[in-house]
Short mmCIF file of C-alpha atoms in Angstrom, two decimals:
data_model
loop_
_atom_site.label_atom_id
_atom_site.label_comp_id
_atom_site.label_asym_id
_atom_site.label_seq_id
_atom_site.Cartn_x
_atom_site.Cartn_y
_atom_site.Cartn_z
CA UNK Z 1 0.02 0.04 0.01
CA UNK Z 2 1.51 3.35 -1.03
CA UNK Z 3 1.30 6.33 1.19
CA UNK Z 4 2.70 9.81 1.50
CA UNK Z 5 4.30 10.10 4.83
CA UNK Z 6 6.19 12.89 6.47
CA UNK Z 7 8.80 13.18 9.20
CA UNK Z 8 9.22 10.53 11.79
CA UNK Z 9 6.81 10.91 14.77
CA UNK Z 10 8.55 8.13 16.71
CA UNK Z 11 12.11 6.80 16.44
CA UNK Z 12 12.96 3.67 18.36
CA UNK Z 13 16.67 3.06 18.59
CA UNK Z 14 18.35 -0.08 19.91
CA UNK Z 15 15.65 -0.72 22.70
CA UNK Z 16 16.50 -3.34 25.35
CA UNK Z 17 14.03 -4.34 27.92
CA UNK Z 18 14.68 -7.11 30.48
CA UNK Z 19 12.49 -8.76 33.23
CA UNK Z 20 14.47 -9.99 36.23
CA UNK Z 21 12.67 -12.98 37.89
CA UNK Z 22 13.48 -15.63 40.51
CA UNK Z 23 13.95 -18.07 37.59
CA UNK Z 24 16.17 -15.93 35.52
CA UNK Z 25 16.36 -12.95 33.11
CA UNK Z 26 13.71 -12.63 30.45
CA UNK Z 27 15.11 -11.00 27.32
CA UNK Z 28 11.84 -9.53 26.25
CA UNK Z 29 13.14 -6.84 23.84
CA UNK Z 30 16.66 -7.21 22.51
CA UNK Z 31 17.83 -4.30 20.35
CA UNK Z 32 14.68 -3.18 18.52
CA UNK Z 33 14.79 -0.21 16.19
CA UNK Z 34 12.06 1.19 13.91
CA UNK Z 35 10.41 4.52 12.89
CA UNK Z 36 6.84 5.57 12.59
CA UNK Z 37 6.17 8.58 10.26
CA UNK Z 38 3.39 11.11 10.04
CA UNK Z 39 0.25 9.72 8.63
CA UNK Z 40 1.66 6.19 8.54
CA UNK Z 41 0.19 2.90 9.76
CA UNK Z 42 2.86 0.39 10.89
CA UNK Z 43 2.02 -3.19 11.63
CA UNK Z 44 4.16 -4.99 14.15
CA UNK Z 45 3.59 -8.71 13.80
CA UNK Z 46 4.71 -11.88 15.59
CA UNK Z 47 3.61 -14.75 17.80
CA UNK Z 48 2.87 -14.27 21.56
CA UNK Z 49 6.04 -13.62 23.42
CA UNK Z 50 7.83 -12.08 20.50
CA UNK Z 51 8.22 -8.66 22.24
CA UNK Z 52 5.64 -6.64 20.34
CA UNK Z 53 3.72 -5.37 23.28
CA UNK Z 54 6.71 -5.00 25.55
CA UNK Z 55 8.28 -2.71 22.96
CA UNK Z 56 5.20 -0.47 23.01
CA UNK Z 57 4.92 -0.55 26.84
CA UNK Z 58 8.57 0.45 27.03
CA UNK Z 59 7.99 3.45 24.73
CA UNK Z 60 5.05 4.50 27.01
CA UNK Z 61 7.08 3.99 30.17
CA UNK Z 62 4.65 1.36 31.46
CA UNK Z 63 7.21 -1.35 32.29
CA UNK Z 64 6.56 -2.31 35.96
CA UNK Z 65 9.51 -1.94 38.39
CA UNK Z 66 11.53 -3.29 40.01
CA UNK Z 67 11.59 -6.52 37.95
CA UNK Z 68 11.13 -4.81 34.63
CA UNK Z 69 13.99 -2.58 33.37
CA UNK Z 70 14.44 -0.61 30.19
CA UNK Z 71 18.29 -1.10 30.00
CA UNK Z 72 19.18 0.86 26.86
CA UNK Z 73 17.98 2.62 23.82
CA UNK Z 74 15.93 5.68 22.77
CA UNK Z 75 12.35 6.34 21.97
CA UNK Z 76 12.26 9.72 20.33
CA UNK Z 77 8.73 11.21 20.16
CA UNK Z 78 9.08 14.28 17.84
CA UNK Z 79 12.72 14.33 18.90
CA UNK Z 80 12.12 14.18 22.67
CA UNK Z 81 13.33 10.93 24.32
CA UNK Z 82 10.49 9.26 26.20
CA UNK Z 83 12.97 7.20 28.18
CA UNK Z 84 14.79 10.13 29.58
CA UNK Z 85 11.77 12.26 30.42
CA UNK Z 86 10.94 13.06 34.02
CA UNK Z 87 7.84 11.33 35.40
CA UNK Z 88 6.03 14.66 35.35
CA UNK Z 89 6.79 15.17 31.63
CA UNK Z 90 5.75 11.61 30.84
CA UNK Z 91 2.28 12.32 32.37
CA UNK Z 92 1.93 15.41 30.28
CA UNK Z 93 2.97 13.64 27.08
CA UNK Z 94 1.08 10.34 27.62
CA UNK Z 95 -2.48 10.73 26.31
CA UNK Z 96 -1.76 14.19 24.79
CA UNK Z 97 0.88 13.19 22.17
CA UNK Z 98 1.01 9.48 22.28
CA UNK Z 99 -1.82 7.19 23.40
CA UNK Z 100 -2.27 3.33 23.59
CA UNK Z 101 -5.30 1.04 23.16
CA UNK Z 102 -4.69 -2.02 25.31
CA UNK Z 103 -5.66 -5.57 24.41
CA UNK Z 104 -8.69 -6.17 26.65
CA UNK Z 105 -11.17 -3.30 26.70
CA UNK Z 106 -13.18 -4.84 29.55
CA UNK Z 107 -10.16 -4.92 31.88
CA UNK Z 108 -8.73 -1.57 30.62
CA UNK Z 109 -11.97 0.30 31.28
CA UNK Z 110 -12.79 1.11 35.02
CA UNK Z 111 -16.04 -0.90 35.76
CA UNK Z 112 -17.17 1.52 38.47
CA UNK Z 113 -16.81 4.70 36.43
CA UNK Z 114 -19.14 5.80 33.69
CA UNK Z 115 -17.88 5.92 30.12
CA UNK Z 116 -18.36 9.63 30.15
CA UNK Z 117 -16.13 10.18 33.16
CA UNK Z 118 -13.41 7.98 31.76
CA UNK Z 119 -13.50 10.12 28.51
CA UNK Z 120 -13.72 13.50 30.10
CA UNK Z 121 -10.86 12.94 32.63
CA UNK Z 122 -8.21 13.26 29.79
CA UNK Z 123 -9.86 16.18 28.23
CA UNK Z 124 -9.99 18.06 31.49
CA UNK Z 125 -6.38 17.22 32.33
CA UNK Z 126 -4.60 17.70 29.00
CA UNK Z 127 -6.81 20.26 27.23
CA UNK Z 128 -8.08 22.05 30.39
CA UNK Z 129 -11.66 21.87 29.38
CA UNK Z 130 -14.35 22.56 31.93
CA UNK Z 131 -16.71 19.66 32.70
CA UNK Z 132 -19.54 20.79 30.31
CA UNK Z 133 -17.23 21.28 27.36
CA UNK Z 134 -15.47 17.92 28.11
CA UNK Z 135 -18.84 16.17 28.21
CA UNK Z 136 -19.91 17.67 24.87
CA UNK Z 137 -16.61 16.60 23.32
CA UNK Z 138 -16.90 13.13 24.82
CA UNK Z 139 -20.31 12.70 23.16
CA UNK Z 140 -18.83 13.75 19.79
CA UNK Z 141 -15.96 11.36 20.15
CA UNK Z 142 -18.38 8.41 20.86
CA UNK Z 143 -20.30 9.29 17.62
CA UNK Z 144 -17.13 9.72 15.64
CA UNK Z 145 -16.11 6.12 16.43
CA UNK Z 146 -19.49 4.83 15.43
CA UNK Z 147 -21.40 4.55 18.75
CA UNK Z 148 -25.05 5.56 18.02
CA UNK Z 149 -26.51 8.30 20.12
CA UNK Z 150 -23.18 8.71 21.87
CA UNK Z 151 -24.21 11.84 23.88
CA UNK Z 152 -26.84 9.77 25.66
CA UNK Z 153 -24.56 6.88 26.52
CA UNK Z 154 -22.04 8.91 28.58
CA UNK Z 155 -23.71 7.86 31.81
CA UNK Z 156 -23.61 4.18 30.86
CA UNK Z 157 -20.95 1.84 32.44
CA UNK Z 158 -18.55 -0.59 30.49
CA UNK Z 159 -20.74 -3.62 31.27
CA UNK Z 160 -23.64 -2.09 29.22
CA UNK Z 161 -21.54 -2.07 26.00
CA UNK Z 162 -20.67 -5.15 23.78
CA UNK Z 163 -17.05 -6.10 23.24
CA UNK Z 164 -16.94 -4.25 19.88
CA UNK Z 165 -18.45 -1.14 21.40
CA UNK Z 166 -15.93 -1.20 24.37
CA UNK Z 167 -13.15 -1.35 21.87
CA UNK Z 168 -14.63 1.69 20.08
CA UNK Z 169 -14.76 3.48 23.48
CA UNK Z 170 -11.00 2.69 23.96
CA UNK Z 171 -10.30 4.18 20.55
CA UNK Z 172 -12.30 7.28 21.36
CA UNK Z 173 -10.28 7.63 24.59
CA UNK Z 174 -7.06 7.18 22.71
CA UNK Z 175 -8.03 9.86 20.16
CA UNK Z 176 -9.54 12.26 22.67
CA UNK Z 177 -6.67 14.68 22.78
CA UNK Z 178 -5.75 14.15 19.12
CA UNK Z 179 -2.33 12.55 19.80
CA UNK Z 180 0.36 12.47 17.19
CA UNK Z 181 0.66 8.64 17.61
CA UNK Z 182 -1.84 5.88 18.53
CA UNK Z 183 -0.62 2.40 19.53
CA UNK Z 184 -3.31 -0.24 19.14
CA UNK Z 185 -2.27 -3.44 20.97
CA UNK Z 186 -4.21 -6.40 19.47
CA UNK Z 187 -7.22 -4.12 18.80
CA UNK Z 188 -9.30 -6.94 17.42
CA UNK Z 189 -8.63 -9.59 20.03
CA UNK Z 190 -11.79 -11.62 20.99
CA UNK Z 191 -13.90 -9.83 18.43
CA UNK Z 192 -15.70 -11.67 15.63
CA UNK Z 193 -14.46 -11.21 12.11
CA UNK Z 194 -17.23 -8.66 11.16
CA UNK Z 195 -16.48 -6.35 14.20
CA UNK Z 196 -12.72 -6.88 13.51
CA UNK Z 197 -13.19 -5.43 10.00
CA UNK Z 198 -15.26 -2.54 11.35
CA UNK Z 199 -12.66 -1.62 13.96
CA UNK Z 200 -9.78 -1.75 11.47
CA UNK Z 201 -11.77 0.28 8.96
CA UNK Z 202 -12.39 2.86 11.63
CA UNK Z 203 -8.76 3.14 12.60
CA UNK Z 204 -7.82 3.57 8.84
CA UNK Z 205 -10.53 6.28 8.47
CA UNK Z 206 -9.22 8.16 11.46
CA UNK Z 207 -5.63 7.83 10.33
CA UNK Z 208 -6.67 9.41 6.95
CA UNK Z 209 -8.94 12.06 8.33
CA UNK Z 210 -6.90 13.13 11.38
CA UNK Z 211 -3.40 12.32 10.12
CA UNK Z 212 -2.82 10.32 13.23
CA UNK Z 213 0.17 7.87 12.98
CA UNK Z 214 -0.82 4.34 14.09
CA UNK Z 215 1.05 1.27 15.25
CA UNK Z 216 -1.06 -1.96 15.08
CA UNK Z 217 0.29 -4.76 17.15
CA UNK Z 218 -1.04 -8.13 16.16
CA UNK Z 219 -0.04 -11.87 15.82
CA UNK Z 220 -1.93 -12.09 12.55
CA UNK Z 221 -0.37 -10.83 9.19
CA UNK Z 222 -3.90 -11.07 7.68
CA UNK Z 223 -5.19 -8.31 10.09
CA UNK Z 224 -2.75 -5.69 8.79
CA UNK Z 225 -2.65 -6.86 5.10
CA UNK Z 226 -5.15 -4.20 3.92
CA UNK Z 227 -4.33 -1.38 6.35
CA UNK Z 228 -0.65 -1.20 7.13
CA UNK Z 229 1.86 0.82 5.06
CA UNK Z 230 4.93 -0.74 6.71
CA UNK Z 231 5.39 -4.10 8.53
CA UNK Z 232 7.91 -5.13 11.11
CA UNK Z 233 8.00 -8.82 11.97
CA UNK Z 234 9.28 -9.71 15.38
CA UNK Z 235 10.61 -12.98 16.85
CA UNK Z 236 12.17 -13.57 20.22
CA UNK Z 237 12.58 -9.96 21.05
CA UNK Z 238 14.08 -8.81 17.71
CA UNK Z 239 12.85 -7.57 14.33
CA UNK Z 240 13.69 -10.32 11.77
CA UNK Z 241 12.16 -8.66 8.61
CA UNK Z 242 10.97 -5.19 7.91
CA UNK Z 243 9.65 -3.43 4.80
CA UNK Z 244 6.60 -1.87 2.98
CA UNK Z 245 3.49 -3.96 3.37
CA UNK Z 246 3.23 -4.72 -0.27
CA UNK Z 247 6.79 -6.01 -0.46
CA UNK Z 248 6.38 -8.18 2.72
CA UNK Z 249 3.35 -9.79 1.31
CA UNK Z 250 4.54 -10.28 -2.24
CA UNK Z 251 8.25 -11.03 -1.47
CA UNK Z 252 8.79 -12.16 2.05
CA UNK Z 253 12.44 -13.29 2.55
CA UNK Z 254 12.68 -14.49 6.14
CA UNK Z 255 11.63 -18.09 6.82
CA UNK Z 256 9.55 -16.92 9.84
CA UNK Z 257 7.65 -14.36 7.85
CA UNK Z 258 6.97 -16.89 5.06
CA UNK Z 259 5.78 -19.31 7.71
CA UNK Z 260 3.31 -16.77 9.20
CA UNK Z 261 1.95 -16.06 5.80
CA UNK Z 262 1.51 -19.71 5.03
CA UNK Z 263 -0.42 -20.29 8.23
CA UNK Z 264 -3.19 -17.69 7.24
CA UNK Z 265 -6.10 -18.94 5.13
CA UNK Z 266 -6.19 -17.43 1.59
CA UNK Z 267 -9.27 -16.81 -0.65
CA UNK Z 268 -7.27 -17.33 -3.81
CA UNK Z 269 -6.13 -20.89 -2.86
CA UNK Z 270 -8.22 -24.01 -3.61
CA UNK Z 271 -10.78 -24.74 -0.95
CA UNK Z 272 -8.95 -28.01 0.04
CA UNK Z 273 -5.49 -26.35 0.26
CA UNK Z 274 -3.92 -27.17 3.67
CA UNK Z 275 -2.41 -24.55 5.90
CA UNK Z 276 1.29 -25.01 6.69
CA UNK Z 277 1.87 -24.46 10.38
CA UNK Z 278 5.28 -23.39 11.69
CA UNK Z 279 6.68 -26.51 13.45
CA UNK Z 280 7.84 -26.21 17.06
CA UNK Z 281 7.29 -23.63 19.76
CA UNK Z 282 8.58 -20.11 20.34
CA UNK Z 283 11.83 -20.06 22.36
CA UNK Z 284 12.12 -19.57 26.08
CA UNK Z 285 13.25 -15.92 26.38
CA UNK Z 286 15.30 -16.92 29.58
CA UNK Z 287 17.23 -19.56 27.61
CA UNK Z 288 17.55 -18.46 24.00
CA UNK Z 289 19.47 -20.82 21.76
CA UNK Z 290 22.85 -19.76 20.47
CA UNK Z 291 22.95 -18.01 17.01
CA UNK Z 292 19.66 -17.32 15.28
CA UNK Z 293 16.69 -17.76 17.62
CA UNK Z 294 14.60 -19.19 14.82
CA UNK Z 295 17.12 -21.92 13.96
CA UNK Z 296 15.33 -24.84 15.82
CA UNK Z 297 12.14 -24.24 13.81
CA UNK Z 298 13.71 -23.30 10.51
CA UNK Z 299 13.86 -25.84 7.66
CA UNK Z 300 16.68 -23.90 6.01
CA UNK Z 301 19.04 -23.73 9.01
CA UNK Z 302 22.74 -24.10 8.34
CA UNK Z 303 25.74 -24.55 10.56
CA UNK Z 304 26.42 -20.80 10.70
CA UNK Z 305 22.88 -20.24 12.10
CA UNK Z 306 23.94 -21.94 15.35
CA UNK Z 307 27.11 -20.04 15.64
CA UNK Z 308 26.15 -16.30 15.37
CA UNK Z 309 23.06 -14.17 14.97
CA UNK Z 310 22.66 -12.87 11.45
CA UNK Z 311 22.92 -9.08 10.79
CA UNK Z 312 19.96 -7.04 9.89
CA UNK Z 313 20.77 -6.29 6.21
CA UNK Z 314 19.06 -5.01 3.03
CA UNK Z 315 17.31 -7.60 0.76
CA UNK Z 316 18.72 -7.40 -2.83
CA UNK Z 317 20.29 -4.12 -2.12
CA UNK Z 318 17.07 -2.38 -1.13
CA UNK Z 319 17.41 -0.35 2.13
CA UNK Z 320 13.56 -0.35 2.36
CA UNK Z 321 13.40 -4.18 2.69
CA UNK Z 322 15.63 -5.69 5.51
CA UNK Z 323 15.96 -9.08 7.04
CA UNK Z 324 18.03 -10.96 9.62
CA UNK Z 325 18.87 -14.35 7.90
CA UNK Z 326 22.05 -15.99 6.67
CA UNK Z 327 20.09 -17.95 3.91
CA UNK Z 328 18.49 -16.45 0.88
CA UNK Z 329 15.03 -17.83 1.12
CA UNK Z 330 12.13 -17.36 -1.25
CA UNK Z 331 8.51 -18.29 -0.90
CA UNK Z 332 8.71 -21.05 -3.41
CA UNK Z 333 11.76 -22.57 -1.65
CA UNK Z 334 10.02 -22.46 1.68
CA UNK Z 335 6.88 -24.27 0.31
CA UNK Z 336 9.07 -26.80 -1.28
CA UNK Z 337 10.86 -27.49 1.99
CA UNK Z 338 7.50 -27.77 3.74
CA UNK Z 339 6.23 -30.31 1.21
CA UNK Z 340 9.46 -32.37 1.58
CA UNK Z 341 8.94 -32.47 5.33
#
């Protein structure tokens, strides 16, 4: 998908986050770097435990101490490093310039406060609106995200909304102060496919109308196929492939990306075509294998894969398409290997 994007809103550079537990150190994020530009939708894709959400929580400064630690890196929001801000400055920026929609809207919304109060709080804090003006704006926000008769639903509580409607409320909360960047962490989890499509269409429309940059975190490449301009594929705390969405879908070059695509049902395949699952399980982040973390599950692994982690390098000389793999893999070759196995 082509897009005209501007300057970077967010620049993540060499981010490292660890969790220190009684059983060992969890290497949750291990040197992640990527940018999000004005007006851009970036998809961050990978299995559970790949570090997608922890990267976003690190940027938001929501890693719980003392066990969780952001050990190095930068997260530049319009040039200002979120990781070096004072706690007071973070509270000013969070919600106003950068906002996050969390995975479970029922647990993210306060069950004992009305929807209206949860919406107006940010408006009163960041935009210094009085209560009446904030209530009016809250009603407008609910209607903007597709909740009928939004002004009359401000006094309702979260349990009075369906799962899809609660997710729309979360989007309205995220957009209430018109942030520069909206992070949506698994925004369609536990929603049926029809509601999933409606939520994603809504986010795309708001991206186009308001110019808000968006990060969509998901385990499903199919979810971002239609909406993302750029895709970062994560595995075991690192980005293993990155590039424009059209390139990633047409010419994936990392075995893990190809495996993810092969496990998604396709309408252009024969009805009896079998899905090709990725064999094995994601690695234990406390005991990562030597060399490439994907090696135990990769049908193309060579001896070098066990010895050292591959560098993140351009594919076919294109700086827009990057991968971390010692082997030059194509989709056709991956399918052939899968058939042989």
